[in-house]
Every structure is written in C-alpha cells, then in structure tokens.
Short mmCIF file of N, CA and C in Angstrom, two decimals:
data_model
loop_
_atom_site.label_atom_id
_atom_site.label_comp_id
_atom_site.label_asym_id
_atom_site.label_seq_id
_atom_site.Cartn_x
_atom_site.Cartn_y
_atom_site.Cartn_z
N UNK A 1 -28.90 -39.72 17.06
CA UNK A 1 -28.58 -39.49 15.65
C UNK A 1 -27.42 -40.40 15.29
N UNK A 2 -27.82 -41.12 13.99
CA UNK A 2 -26.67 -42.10 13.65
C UNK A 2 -25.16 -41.18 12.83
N UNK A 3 -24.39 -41.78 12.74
CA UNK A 3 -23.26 -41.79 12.21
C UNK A 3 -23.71 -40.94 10.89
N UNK A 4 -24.61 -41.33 9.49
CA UNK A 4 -24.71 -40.34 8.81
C UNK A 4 -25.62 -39.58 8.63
N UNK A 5 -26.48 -39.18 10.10
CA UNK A 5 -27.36 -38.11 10.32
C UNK A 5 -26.04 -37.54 10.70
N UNK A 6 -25.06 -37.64 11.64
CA UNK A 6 -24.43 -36.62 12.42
C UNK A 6 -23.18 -35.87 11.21
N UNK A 7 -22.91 -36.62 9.87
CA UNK A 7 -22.31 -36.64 8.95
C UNK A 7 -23.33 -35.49 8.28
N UNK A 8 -23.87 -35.78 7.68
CA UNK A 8 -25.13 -34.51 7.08
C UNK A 8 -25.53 -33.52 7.74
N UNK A 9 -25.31 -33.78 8.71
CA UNK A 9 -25.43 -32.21 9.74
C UNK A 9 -24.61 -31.44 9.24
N UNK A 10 -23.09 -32.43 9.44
CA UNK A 10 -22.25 -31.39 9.58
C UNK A 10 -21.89 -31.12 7.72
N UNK A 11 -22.16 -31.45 7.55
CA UNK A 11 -21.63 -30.81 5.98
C UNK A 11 -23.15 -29.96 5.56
N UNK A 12 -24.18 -30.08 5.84
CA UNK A 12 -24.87 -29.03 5.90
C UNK A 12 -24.19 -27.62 6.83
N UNK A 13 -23.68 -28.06 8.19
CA UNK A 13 -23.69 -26.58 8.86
C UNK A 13 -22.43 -26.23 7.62
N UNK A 14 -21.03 -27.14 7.57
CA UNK A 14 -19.63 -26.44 6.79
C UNK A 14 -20.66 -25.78 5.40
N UNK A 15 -21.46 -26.18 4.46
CA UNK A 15 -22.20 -25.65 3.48
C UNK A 15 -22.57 -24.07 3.93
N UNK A 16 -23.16 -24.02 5.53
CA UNK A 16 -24.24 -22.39 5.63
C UNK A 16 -22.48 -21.70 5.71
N UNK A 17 -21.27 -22.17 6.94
CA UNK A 17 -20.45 -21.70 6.59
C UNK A 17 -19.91 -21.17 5.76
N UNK A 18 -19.73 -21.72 4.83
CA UNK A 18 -18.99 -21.29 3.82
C UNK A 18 -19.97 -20.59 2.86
N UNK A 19 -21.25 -20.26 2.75
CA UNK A 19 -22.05 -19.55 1.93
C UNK A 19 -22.29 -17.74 2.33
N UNK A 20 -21.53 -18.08 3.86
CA UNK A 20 -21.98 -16.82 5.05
C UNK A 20 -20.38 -16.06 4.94
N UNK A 21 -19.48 -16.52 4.90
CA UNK A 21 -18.08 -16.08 4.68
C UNK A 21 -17.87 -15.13 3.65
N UNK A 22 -17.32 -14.29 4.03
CA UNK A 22 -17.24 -13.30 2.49
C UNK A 22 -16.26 -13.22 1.31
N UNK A 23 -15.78 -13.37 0.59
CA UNK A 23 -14.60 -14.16 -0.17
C UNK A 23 -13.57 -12.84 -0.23
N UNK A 24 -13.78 -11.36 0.32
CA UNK A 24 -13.40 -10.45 0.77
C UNK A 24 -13.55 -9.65 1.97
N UNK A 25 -12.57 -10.14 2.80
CA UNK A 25 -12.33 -10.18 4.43
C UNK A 25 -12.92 -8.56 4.71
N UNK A 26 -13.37 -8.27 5.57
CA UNK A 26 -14.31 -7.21 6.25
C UNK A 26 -13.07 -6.13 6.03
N UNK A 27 -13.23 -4.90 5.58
CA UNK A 27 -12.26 -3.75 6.25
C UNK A 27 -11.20 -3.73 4.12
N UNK A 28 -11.29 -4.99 4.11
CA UNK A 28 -10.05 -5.20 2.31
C UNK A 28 -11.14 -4.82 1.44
N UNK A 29 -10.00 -4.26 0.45
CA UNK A 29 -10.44 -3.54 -1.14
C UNK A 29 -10.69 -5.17 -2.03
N UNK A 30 -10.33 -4.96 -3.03
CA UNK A 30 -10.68 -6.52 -4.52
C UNK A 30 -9.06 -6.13 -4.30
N UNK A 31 -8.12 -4.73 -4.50
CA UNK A 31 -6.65 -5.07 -5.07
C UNK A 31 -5.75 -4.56 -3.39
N UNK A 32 -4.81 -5.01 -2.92
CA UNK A 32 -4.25 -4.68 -1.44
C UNK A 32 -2.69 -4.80 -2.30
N UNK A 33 -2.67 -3.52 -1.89
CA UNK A 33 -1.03 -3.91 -2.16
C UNK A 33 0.06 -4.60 -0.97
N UNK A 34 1.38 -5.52 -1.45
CA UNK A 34 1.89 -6.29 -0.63
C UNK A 34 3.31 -6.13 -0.80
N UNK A 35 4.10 -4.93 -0.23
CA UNK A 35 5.17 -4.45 0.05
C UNK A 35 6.19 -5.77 0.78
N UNK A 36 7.20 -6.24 -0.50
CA UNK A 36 8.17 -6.72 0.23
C UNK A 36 9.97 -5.65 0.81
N UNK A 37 10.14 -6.21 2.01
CA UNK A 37 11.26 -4.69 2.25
C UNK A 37 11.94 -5.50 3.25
N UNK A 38 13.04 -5.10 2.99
CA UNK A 38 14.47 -5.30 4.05
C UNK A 38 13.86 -4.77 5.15
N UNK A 39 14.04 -5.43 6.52
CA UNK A 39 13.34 -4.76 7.57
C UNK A 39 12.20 -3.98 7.87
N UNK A 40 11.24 -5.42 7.65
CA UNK A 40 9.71 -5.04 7.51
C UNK A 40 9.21 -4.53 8.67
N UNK A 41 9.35 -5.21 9.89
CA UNK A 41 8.69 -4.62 11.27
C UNK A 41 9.77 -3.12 11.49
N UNK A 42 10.52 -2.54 11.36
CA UNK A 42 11.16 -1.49 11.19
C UNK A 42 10.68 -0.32 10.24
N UNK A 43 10.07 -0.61 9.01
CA UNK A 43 8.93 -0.12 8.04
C UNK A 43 7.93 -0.07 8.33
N UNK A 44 7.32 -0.88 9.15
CA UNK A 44 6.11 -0.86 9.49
C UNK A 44 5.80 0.62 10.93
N UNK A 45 6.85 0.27 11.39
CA UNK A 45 7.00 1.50 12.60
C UNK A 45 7.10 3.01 12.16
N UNK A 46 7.90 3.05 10.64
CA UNK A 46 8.25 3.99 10.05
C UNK A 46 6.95 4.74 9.33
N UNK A 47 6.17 3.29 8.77
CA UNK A 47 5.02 4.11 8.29
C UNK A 47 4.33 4.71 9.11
N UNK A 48 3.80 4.46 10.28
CA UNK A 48 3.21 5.02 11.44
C UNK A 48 3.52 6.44 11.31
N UNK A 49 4.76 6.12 11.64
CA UNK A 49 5.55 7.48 11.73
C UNK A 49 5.03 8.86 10.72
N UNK A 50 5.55 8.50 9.50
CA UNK A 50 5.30 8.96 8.41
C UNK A 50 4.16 9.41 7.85
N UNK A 51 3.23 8.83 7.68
CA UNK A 51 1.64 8.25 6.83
C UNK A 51 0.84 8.32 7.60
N UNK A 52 0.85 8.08 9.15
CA UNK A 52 -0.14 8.01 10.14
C UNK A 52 -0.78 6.53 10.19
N UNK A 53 0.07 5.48 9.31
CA UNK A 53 -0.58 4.48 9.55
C UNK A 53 -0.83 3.93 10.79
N UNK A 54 -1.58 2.41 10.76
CA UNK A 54 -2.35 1.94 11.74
C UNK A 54 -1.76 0.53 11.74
N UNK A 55 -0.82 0.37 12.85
CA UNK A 55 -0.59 -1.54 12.92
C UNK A 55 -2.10 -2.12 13.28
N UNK A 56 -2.15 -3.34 12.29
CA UNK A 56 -3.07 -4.03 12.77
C UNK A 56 -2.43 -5.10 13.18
N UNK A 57 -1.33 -5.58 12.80
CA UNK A 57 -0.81 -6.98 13.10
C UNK A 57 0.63 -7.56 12.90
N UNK A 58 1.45 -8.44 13.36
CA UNK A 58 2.72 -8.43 12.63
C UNK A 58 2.30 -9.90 13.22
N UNK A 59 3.11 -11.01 11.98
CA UNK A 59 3.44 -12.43 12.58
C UNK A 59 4.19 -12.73 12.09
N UNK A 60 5.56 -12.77 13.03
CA UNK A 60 6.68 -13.38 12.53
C UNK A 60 7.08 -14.33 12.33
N UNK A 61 8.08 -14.85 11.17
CA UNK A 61 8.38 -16.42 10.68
C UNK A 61 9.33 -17.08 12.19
N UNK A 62 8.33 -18.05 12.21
CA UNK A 62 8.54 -19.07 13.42
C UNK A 62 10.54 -19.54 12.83
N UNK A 63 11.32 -19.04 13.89
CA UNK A 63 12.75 -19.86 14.15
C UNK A 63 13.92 -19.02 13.02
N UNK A 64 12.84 -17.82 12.26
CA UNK A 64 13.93 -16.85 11.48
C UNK A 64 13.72 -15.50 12.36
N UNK A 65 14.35 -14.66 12.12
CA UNK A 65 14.35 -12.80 12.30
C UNK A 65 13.94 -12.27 11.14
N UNK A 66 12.44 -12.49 11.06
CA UNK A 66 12.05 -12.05 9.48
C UNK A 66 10.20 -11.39 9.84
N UNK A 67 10.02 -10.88 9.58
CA UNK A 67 8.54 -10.61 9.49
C UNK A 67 7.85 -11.31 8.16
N UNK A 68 7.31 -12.00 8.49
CA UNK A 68 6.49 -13.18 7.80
C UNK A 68 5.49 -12.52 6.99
N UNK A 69 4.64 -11.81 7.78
CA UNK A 69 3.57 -10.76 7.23
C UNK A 69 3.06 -9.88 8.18
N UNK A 70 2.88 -8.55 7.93
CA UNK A 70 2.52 -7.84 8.60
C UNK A 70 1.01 -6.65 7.90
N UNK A 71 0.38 -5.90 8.77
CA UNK A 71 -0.73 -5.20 8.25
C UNK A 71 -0.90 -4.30 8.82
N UNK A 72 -1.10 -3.14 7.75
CA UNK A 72 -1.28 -1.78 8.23
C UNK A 72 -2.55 -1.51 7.28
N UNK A 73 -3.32 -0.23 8.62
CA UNK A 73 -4.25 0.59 7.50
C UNK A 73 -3.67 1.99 7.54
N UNK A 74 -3.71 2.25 6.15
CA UNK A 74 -3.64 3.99 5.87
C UNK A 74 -4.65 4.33 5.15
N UNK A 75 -5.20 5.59 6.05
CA UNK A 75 -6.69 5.71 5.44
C UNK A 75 -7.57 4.67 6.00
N UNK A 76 -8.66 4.04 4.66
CA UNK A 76 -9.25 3.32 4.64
C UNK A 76 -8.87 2.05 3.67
N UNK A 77 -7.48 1.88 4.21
CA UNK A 77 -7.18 0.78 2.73
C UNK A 77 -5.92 0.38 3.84
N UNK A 78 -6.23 -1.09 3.56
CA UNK A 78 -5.18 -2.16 4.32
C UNK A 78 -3.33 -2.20 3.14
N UNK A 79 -2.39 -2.56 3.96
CA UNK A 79 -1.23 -2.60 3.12
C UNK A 79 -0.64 -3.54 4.03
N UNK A 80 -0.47 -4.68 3.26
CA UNK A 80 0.49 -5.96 3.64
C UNK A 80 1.68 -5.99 3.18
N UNK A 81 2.96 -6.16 4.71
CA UNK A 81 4.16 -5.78 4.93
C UNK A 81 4.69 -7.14 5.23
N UNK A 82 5.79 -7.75 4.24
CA UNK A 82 7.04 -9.00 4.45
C UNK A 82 8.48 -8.43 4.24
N UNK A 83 8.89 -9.34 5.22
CA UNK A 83 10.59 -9.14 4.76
C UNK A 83 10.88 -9.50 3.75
N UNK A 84 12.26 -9.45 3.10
CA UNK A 84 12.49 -10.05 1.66
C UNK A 84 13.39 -11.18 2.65
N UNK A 85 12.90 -12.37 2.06
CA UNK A 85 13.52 -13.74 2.00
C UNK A 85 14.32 -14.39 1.69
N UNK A 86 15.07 -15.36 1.85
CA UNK A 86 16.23 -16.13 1.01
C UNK A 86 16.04 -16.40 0.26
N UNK A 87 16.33 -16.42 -0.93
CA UNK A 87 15.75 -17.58 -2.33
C UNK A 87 15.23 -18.62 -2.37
N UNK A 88 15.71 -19.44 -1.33
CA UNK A 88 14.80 -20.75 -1.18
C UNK A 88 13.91 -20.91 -0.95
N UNK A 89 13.25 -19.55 -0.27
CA UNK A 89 11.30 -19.87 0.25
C UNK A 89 11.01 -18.77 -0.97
N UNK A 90 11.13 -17.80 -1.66
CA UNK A 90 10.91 -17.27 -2.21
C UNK A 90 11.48 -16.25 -3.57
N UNK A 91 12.41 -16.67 -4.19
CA UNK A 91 13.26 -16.22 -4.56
C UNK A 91 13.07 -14.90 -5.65
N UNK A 92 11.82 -14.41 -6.22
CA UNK A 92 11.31 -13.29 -7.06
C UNK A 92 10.89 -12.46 -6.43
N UNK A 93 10.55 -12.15 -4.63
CA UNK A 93 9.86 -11.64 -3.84
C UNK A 93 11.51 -10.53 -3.56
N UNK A 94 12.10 -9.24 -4.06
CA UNK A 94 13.23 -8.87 -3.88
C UNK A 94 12.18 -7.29 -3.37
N UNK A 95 13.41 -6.60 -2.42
CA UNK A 95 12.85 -5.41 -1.70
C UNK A 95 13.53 -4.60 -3.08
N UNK A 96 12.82 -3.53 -3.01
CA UNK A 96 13.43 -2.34 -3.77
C UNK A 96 14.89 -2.25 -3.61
N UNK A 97 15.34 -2.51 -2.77
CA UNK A 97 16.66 -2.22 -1.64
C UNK A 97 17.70 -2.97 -2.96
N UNK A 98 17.64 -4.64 -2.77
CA UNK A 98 17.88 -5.32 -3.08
C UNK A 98 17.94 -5.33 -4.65
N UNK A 99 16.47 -4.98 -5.52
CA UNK A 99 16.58 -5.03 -6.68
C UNK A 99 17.09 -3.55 -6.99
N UNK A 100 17.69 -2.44 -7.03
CA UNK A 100 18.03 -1.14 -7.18
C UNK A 100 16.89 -0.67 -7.95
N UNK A 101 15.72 -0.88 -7.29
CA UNK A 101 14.93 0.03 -7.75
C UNK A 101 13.69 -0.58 -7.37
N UNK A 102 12.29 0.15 -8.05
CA UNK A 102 11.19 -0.56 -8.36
C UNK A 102 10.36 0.10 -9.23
N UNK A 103 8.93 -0.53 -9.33
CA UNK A 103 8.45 -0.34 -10.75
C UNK A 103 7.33 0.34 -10.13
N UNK A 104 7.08 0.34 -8.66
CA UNK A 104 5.83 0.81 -7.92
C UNK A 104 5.46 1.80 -7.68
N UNK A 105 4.31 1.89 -7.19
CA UNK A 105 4.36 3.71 -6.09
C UNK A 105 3.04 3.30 -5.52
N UNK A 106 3.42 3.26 -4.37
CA UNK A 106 1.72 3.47 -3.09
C UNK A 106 1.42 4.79 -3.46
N UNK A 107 0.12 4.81 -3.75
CA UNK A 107 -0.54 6.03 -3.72
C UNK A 107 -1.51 6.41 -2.27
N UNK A 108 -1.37 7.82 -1.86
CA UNK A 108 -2.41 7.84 -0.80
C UNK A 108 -2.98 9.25 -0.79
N UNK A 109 -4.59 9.28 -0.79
CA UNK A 109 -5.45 10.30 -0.97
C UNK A 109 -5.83 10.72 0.21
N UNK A 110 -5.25 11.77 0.60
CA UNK A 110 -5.31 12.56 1.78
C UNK A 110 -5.94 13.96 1.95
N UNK A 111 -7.02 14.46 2.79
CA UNK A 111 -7.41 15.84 2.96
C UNK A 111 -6.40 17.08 2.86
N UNK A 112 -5.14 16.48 3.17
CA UNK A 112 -4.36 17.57 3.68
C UNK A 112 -2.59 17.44 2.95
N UNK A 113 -2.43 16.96 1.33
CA UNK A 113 -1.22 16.49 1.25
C UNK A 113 0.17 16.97 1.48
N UNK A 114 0.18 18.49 1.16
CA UNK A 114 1.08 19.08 2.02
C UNK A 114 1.38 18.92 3.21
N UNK A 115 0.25 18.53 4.17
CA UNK A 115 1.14 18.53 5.56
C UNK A 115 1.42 16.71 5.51
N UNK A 116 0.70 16.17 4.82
CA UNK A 116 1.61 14.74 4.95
C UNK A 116 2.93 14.61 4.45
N UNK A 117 3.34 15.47 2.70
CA UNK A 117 4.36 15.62 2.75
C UNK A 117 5.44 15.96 3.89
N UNK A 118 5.15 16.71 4.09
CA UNK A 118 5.84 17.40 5.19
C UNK A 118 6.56 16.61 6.32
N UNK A 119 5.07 15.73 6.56
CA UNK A 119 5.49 14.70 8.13
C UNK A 119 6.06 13.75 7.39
N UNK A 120 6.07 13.23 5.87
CA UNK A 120 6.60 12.25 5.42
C UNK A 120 8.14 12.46 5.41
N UNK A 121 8.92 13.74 4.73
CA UNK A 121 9.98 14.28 4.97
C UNK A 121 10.42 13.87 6.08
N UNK A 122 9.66 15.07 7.47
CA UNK A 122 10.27 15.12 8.66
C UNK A 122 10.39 13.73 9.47
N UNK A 123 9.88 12.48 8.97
CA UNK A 123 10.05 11.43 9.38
C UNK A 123 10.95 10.72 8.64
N UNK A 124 11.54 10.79 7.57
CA UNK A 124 12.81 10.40 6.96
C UNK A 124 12.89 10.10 5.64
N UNK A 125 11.57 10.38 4.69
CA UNK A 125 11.79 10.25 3.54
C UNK A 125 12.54 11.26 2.50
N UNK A 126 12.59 10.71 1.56
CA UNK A 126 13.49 12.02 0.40
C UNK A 126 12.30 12.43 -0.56
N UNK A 127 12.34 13.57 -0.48
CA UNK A 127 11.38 14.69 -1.42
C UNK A 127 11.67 13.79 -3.48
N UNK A 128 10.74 13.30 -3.87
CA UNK A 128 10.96 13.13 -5.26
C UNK A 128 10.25 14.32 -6.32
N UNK A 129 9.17 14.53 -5.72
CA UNK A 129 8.44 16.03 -6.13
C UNK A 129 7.49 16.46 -5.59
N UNK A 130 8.11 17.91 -5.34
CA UNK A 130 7.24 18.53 -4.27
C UNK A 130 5.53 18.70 -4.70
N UNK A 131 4.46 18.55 -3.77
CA UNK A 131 3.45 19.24 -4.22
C UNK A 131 2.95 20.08 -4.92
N UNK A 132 2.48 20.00 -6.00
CA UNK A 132 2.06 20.84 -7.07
C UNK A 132 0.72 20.86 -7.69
N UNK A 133 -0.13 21.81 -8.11
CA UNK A 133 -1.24 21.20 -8.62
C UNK A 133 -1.22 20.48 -9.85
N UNK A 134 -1.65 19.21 -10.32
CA UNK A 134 -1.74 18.58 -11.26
C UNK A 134 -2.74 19.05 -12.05
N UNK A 135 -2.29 18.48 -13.41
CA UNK A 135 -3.18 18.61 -14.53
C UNK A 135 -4.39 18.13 -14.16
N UNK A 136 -4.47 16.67 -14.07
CA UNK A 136 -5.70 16.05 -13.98
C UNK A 136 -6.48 16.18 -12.57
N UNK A 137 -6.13 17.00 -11.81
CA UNK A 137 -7.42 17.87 -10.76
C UNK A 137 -6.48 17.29 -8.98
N UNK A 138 -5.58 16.89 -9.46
CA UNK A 138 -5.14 16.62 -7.97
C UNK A 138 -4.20 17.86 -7.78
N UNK A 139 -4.09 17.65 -5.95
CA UNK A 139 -2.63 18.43 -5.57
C UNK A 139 -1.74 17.11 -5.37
N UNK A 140 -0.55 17.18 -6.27
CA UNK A 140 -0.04 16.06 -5.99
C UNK A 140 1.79 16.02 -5.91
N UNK A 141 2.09 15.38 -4.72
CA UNK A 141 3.95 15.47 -4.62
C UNK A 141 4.03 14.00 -4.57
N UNK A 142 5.30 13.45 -4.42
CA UNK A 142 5.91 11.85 -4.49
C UNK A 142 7.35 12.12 -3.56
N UNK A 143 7.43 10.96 -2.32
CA UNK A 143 8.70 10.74 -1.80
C UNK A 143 8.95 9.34 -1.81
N UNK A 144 10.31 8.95 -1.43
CA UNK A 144 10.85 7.98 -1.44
C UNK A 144 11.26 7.77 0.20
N UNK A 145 10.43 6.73 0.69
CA UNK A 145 11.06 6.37 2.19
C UNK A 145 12.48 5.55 1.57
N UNK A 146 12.76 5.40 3.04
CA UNK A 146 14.05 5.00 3.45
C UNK A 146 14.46 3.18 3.17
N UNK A 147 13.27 2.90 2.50
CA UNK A 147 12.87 1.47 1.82
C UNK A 147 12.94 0.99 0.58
N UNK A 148 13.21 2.08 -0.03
CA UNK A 148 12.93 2.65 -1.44
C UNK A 148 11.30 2.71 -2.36
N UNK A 149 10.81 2.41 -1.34
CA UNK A 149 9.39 2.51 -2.12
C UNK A 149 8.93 3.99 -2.30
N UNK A 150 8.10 3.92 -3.15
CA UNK A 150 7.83 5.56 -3.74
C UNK A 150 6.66 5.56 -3.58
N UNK A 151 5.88 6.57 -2.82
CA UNK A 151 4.75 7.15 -2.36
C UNK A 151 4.23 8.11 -2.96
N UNK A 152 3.23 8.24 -4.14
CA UNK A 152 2.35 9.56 -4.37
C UNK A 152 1.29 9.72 -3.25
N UNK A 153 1.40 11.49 -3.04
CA UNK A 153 0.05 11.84 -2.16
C UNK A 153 -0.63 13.02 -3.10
N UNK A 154 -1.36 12.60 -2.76
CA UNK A 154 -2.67 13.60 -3.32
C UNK A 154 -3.46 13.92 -2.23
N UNK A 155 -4.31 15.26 -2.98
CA UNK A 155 -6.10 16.15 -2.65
C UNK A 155 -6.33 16.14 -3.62
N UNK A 156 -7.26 15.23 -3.67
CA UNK A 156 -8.25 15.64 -5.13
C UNK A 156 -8.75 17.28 -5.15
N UNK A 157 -8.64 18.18 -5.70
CA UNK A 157 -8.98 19.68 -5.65
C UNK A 157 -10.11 19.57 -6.93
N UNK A 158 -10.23 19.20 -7.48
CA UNK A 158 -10.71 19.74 -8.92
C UNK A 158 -10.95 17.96 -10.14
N UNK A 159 -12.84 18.50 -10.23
CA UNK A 159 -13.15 17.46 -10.81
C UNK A 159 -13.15 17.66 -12.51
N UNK A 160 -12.65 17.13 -13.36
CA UNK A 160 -12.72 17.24 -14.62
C UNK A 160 -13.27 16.68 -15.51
N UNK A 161 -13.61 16.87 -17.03
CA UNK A 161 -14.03 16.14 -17.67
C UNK A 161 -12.87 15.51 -18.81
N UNK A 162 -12.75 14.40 -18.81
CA UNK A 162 -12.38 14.25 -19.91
C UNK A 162 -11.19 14.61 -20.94
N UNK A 163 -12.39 15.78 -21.42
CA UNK A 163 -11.74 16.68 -22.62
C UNK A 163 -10.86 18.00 -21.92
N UNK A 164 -11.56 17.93 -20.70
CA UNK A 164 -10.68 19.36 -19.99
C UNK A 164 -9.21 18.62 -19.41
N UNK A 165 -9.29 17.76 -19.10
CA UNK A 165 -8.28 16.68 -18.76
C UNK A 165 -7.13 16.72 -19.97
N UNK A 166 -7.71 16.57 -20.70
CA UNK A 166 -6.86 16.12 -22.37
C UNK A 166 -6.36 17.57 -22.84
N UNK A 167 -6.91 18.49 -22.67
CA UNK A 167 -6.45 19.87 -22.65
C UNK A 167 -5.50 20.28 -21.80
N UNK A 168 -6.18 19.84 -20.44
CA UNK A 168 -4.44 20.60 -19.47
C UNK A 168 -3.48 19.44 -19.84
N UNK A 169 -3.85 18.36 -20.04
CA UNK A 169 -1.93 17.50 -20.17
C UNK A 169 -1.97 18.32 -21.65
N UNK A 170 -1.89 18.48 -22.84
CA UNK A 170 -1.68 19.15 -24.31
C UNK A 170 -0.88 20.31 -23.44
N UNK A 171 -1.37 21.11 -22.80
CA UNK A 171 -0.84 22.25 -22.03
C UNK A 171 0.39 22.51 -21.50
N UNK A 172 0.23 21.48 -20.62
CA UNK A 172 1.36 20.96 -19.87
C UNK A 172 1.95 20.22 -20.31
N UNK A 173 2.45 19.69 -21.27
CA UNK A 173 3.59 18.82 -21.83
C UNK A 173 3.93 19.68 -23.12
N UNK A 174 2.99 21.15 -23.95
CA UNK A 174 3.48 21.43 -24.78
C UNK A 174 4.72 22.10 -25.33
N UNK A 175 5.68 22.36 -24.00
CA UNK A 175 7.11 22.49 -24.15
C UNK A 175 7.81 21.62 -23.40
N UNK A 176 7.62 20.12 -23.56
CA UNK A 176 8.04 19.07 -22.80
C UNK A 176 9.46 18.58 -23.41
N UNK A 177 9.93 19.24 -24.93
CA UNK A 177 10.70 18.67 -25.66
C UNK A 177 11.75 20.01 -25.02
N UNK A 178 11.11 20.64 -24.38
CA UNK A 178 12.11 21.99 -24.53
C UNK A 178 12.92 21.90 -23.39
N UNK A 179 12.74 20.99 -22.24
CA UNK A 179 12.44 21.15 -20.80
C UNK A 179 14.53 20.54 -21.12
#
C-alpha cells in the first residue's frame, strides 16, 4: 500500500473513531458540577467521609502542591474537585473560603436523608437546616462543610401536581411577613 492508500486508511479508521466516541464520557450527566476549594485532595477525603462518596481519581499539578483535578461519584452523579489557584493560571476560579461566600449548593437525593444528615454533621459539617418535610414533596435539610460549600439533601416522599405545589408554598409562606 502506497503512501496515500496508507493516508486514507488512516483518516478513514480516525473518521470510525471519532463517530464511535461518545461526546458524553460513560458514567457523566450533560451538567457535572466543578467544585473549586482550598485543599482539594483534603475535601475530597472529607466527602468520602461525609456523603459516602467514591474517589475515582486525583491528578495533581506537576511541580505545585495543588490538586489539579480530582473526581468523585456520589450516588450516580460524578463531581469534579480543584484547588483554588494563583491568579496567574486562573484568576476567577476563587474557593468559597476565599470569596466569603458562594452562590451554590450541591444537591444530593438520597433514600435515607436524615441519616446522611447526620453522618454529614458527625463528619464535620455545620447544620444550616435541619430536615424537614418540604412543601414541594421532599424531606429536605442543608449543611455547610468545612469548605464552605452548601449541600441540600433530600427523599423525595411525595409526588405533586403543580397546583398542589402552588398551594403548599401559598401555605407556607402565608405568614412569611410575620416570621
């Protein structure tokens, strides 16, 4: 085979390649959330702890003390873990820590949210609100790890419609001015 038989091969096989690849990696959602945090491989241990997550991976930045990127599953849903960086490789990428606050919340849908609360606590987070049944059909509490990121957990308990939905929040917010 000449030079551009062996040329057309191969951009035929890179063609089946790339038609066979999935443009969403085996195991990932369409949206992954990507937690930046002061002492990411330290968070990452914590979630374990906490959440019951699952290391899949850590690769650290070659010649810094930084976790480059790291991956956990909780549940059935992947969560990508970086350190926060110097300004020069990244300078808008700030941990909760860093910016005094954030705008986020990992959510996680669990069989059992009380006892994750619970292990979430007893592993070092701060209670933001305890488990309660929600309006819109969940059991649902929120903590704050030691990262500052804010975690809702839920049990879905109760399926609604709509209008029954729009009724319990009217319900529940109708002495909201009073509170």
């Amino acid at each position: 085979m000449g030079r551009r038989g062996r040329a057309a091969a191969q951009t035929m096989l890179q063609e089946q390649v790339m038609t066979t690849v999935s443009p969403i990696p085996p195991g990932f959602r369409s949206v992954t959330p990507h937690m930046t945090i002061k002492n990411a491989g330290e968070a990452m241990d914590f979630y374990v702890k906490a959440f019951g997550a699952v290391e899949i991976s850590r690769f650290p930045m070659p010649g810094m003390d930084l976790l480059a990127h790291g991956l956990l599953r909780v549940g059935d849903s992947f969560i990508m873990i970086a350190d926060e960086f110097p300004p020069e490789f990244c300078a808008d990428a700030l941990s909760p820590t860093t910016a005094k606050g954030t705008t986020v919340a990992l959510h996680i849908y669990t069989e059992d949210v009380d006892g994750m609360y619970r292990r979430a606590l007893d592993a070092g987070c701060e209670s933001v609100m305890e488990p309660m049944d929600a309006f819109w059909g969940d059991r649902y509490g929120m903590v704050r790890d030691p990262y500052g990121h804010h975690w809702g957990l839920a049990t879905h308990v109760k399926d609604l419609a709509p209008e029954e939905m729009a009724q319990a929040a009217a319900a529940e917010f109708s002495g909201a001015g009073e509170r």
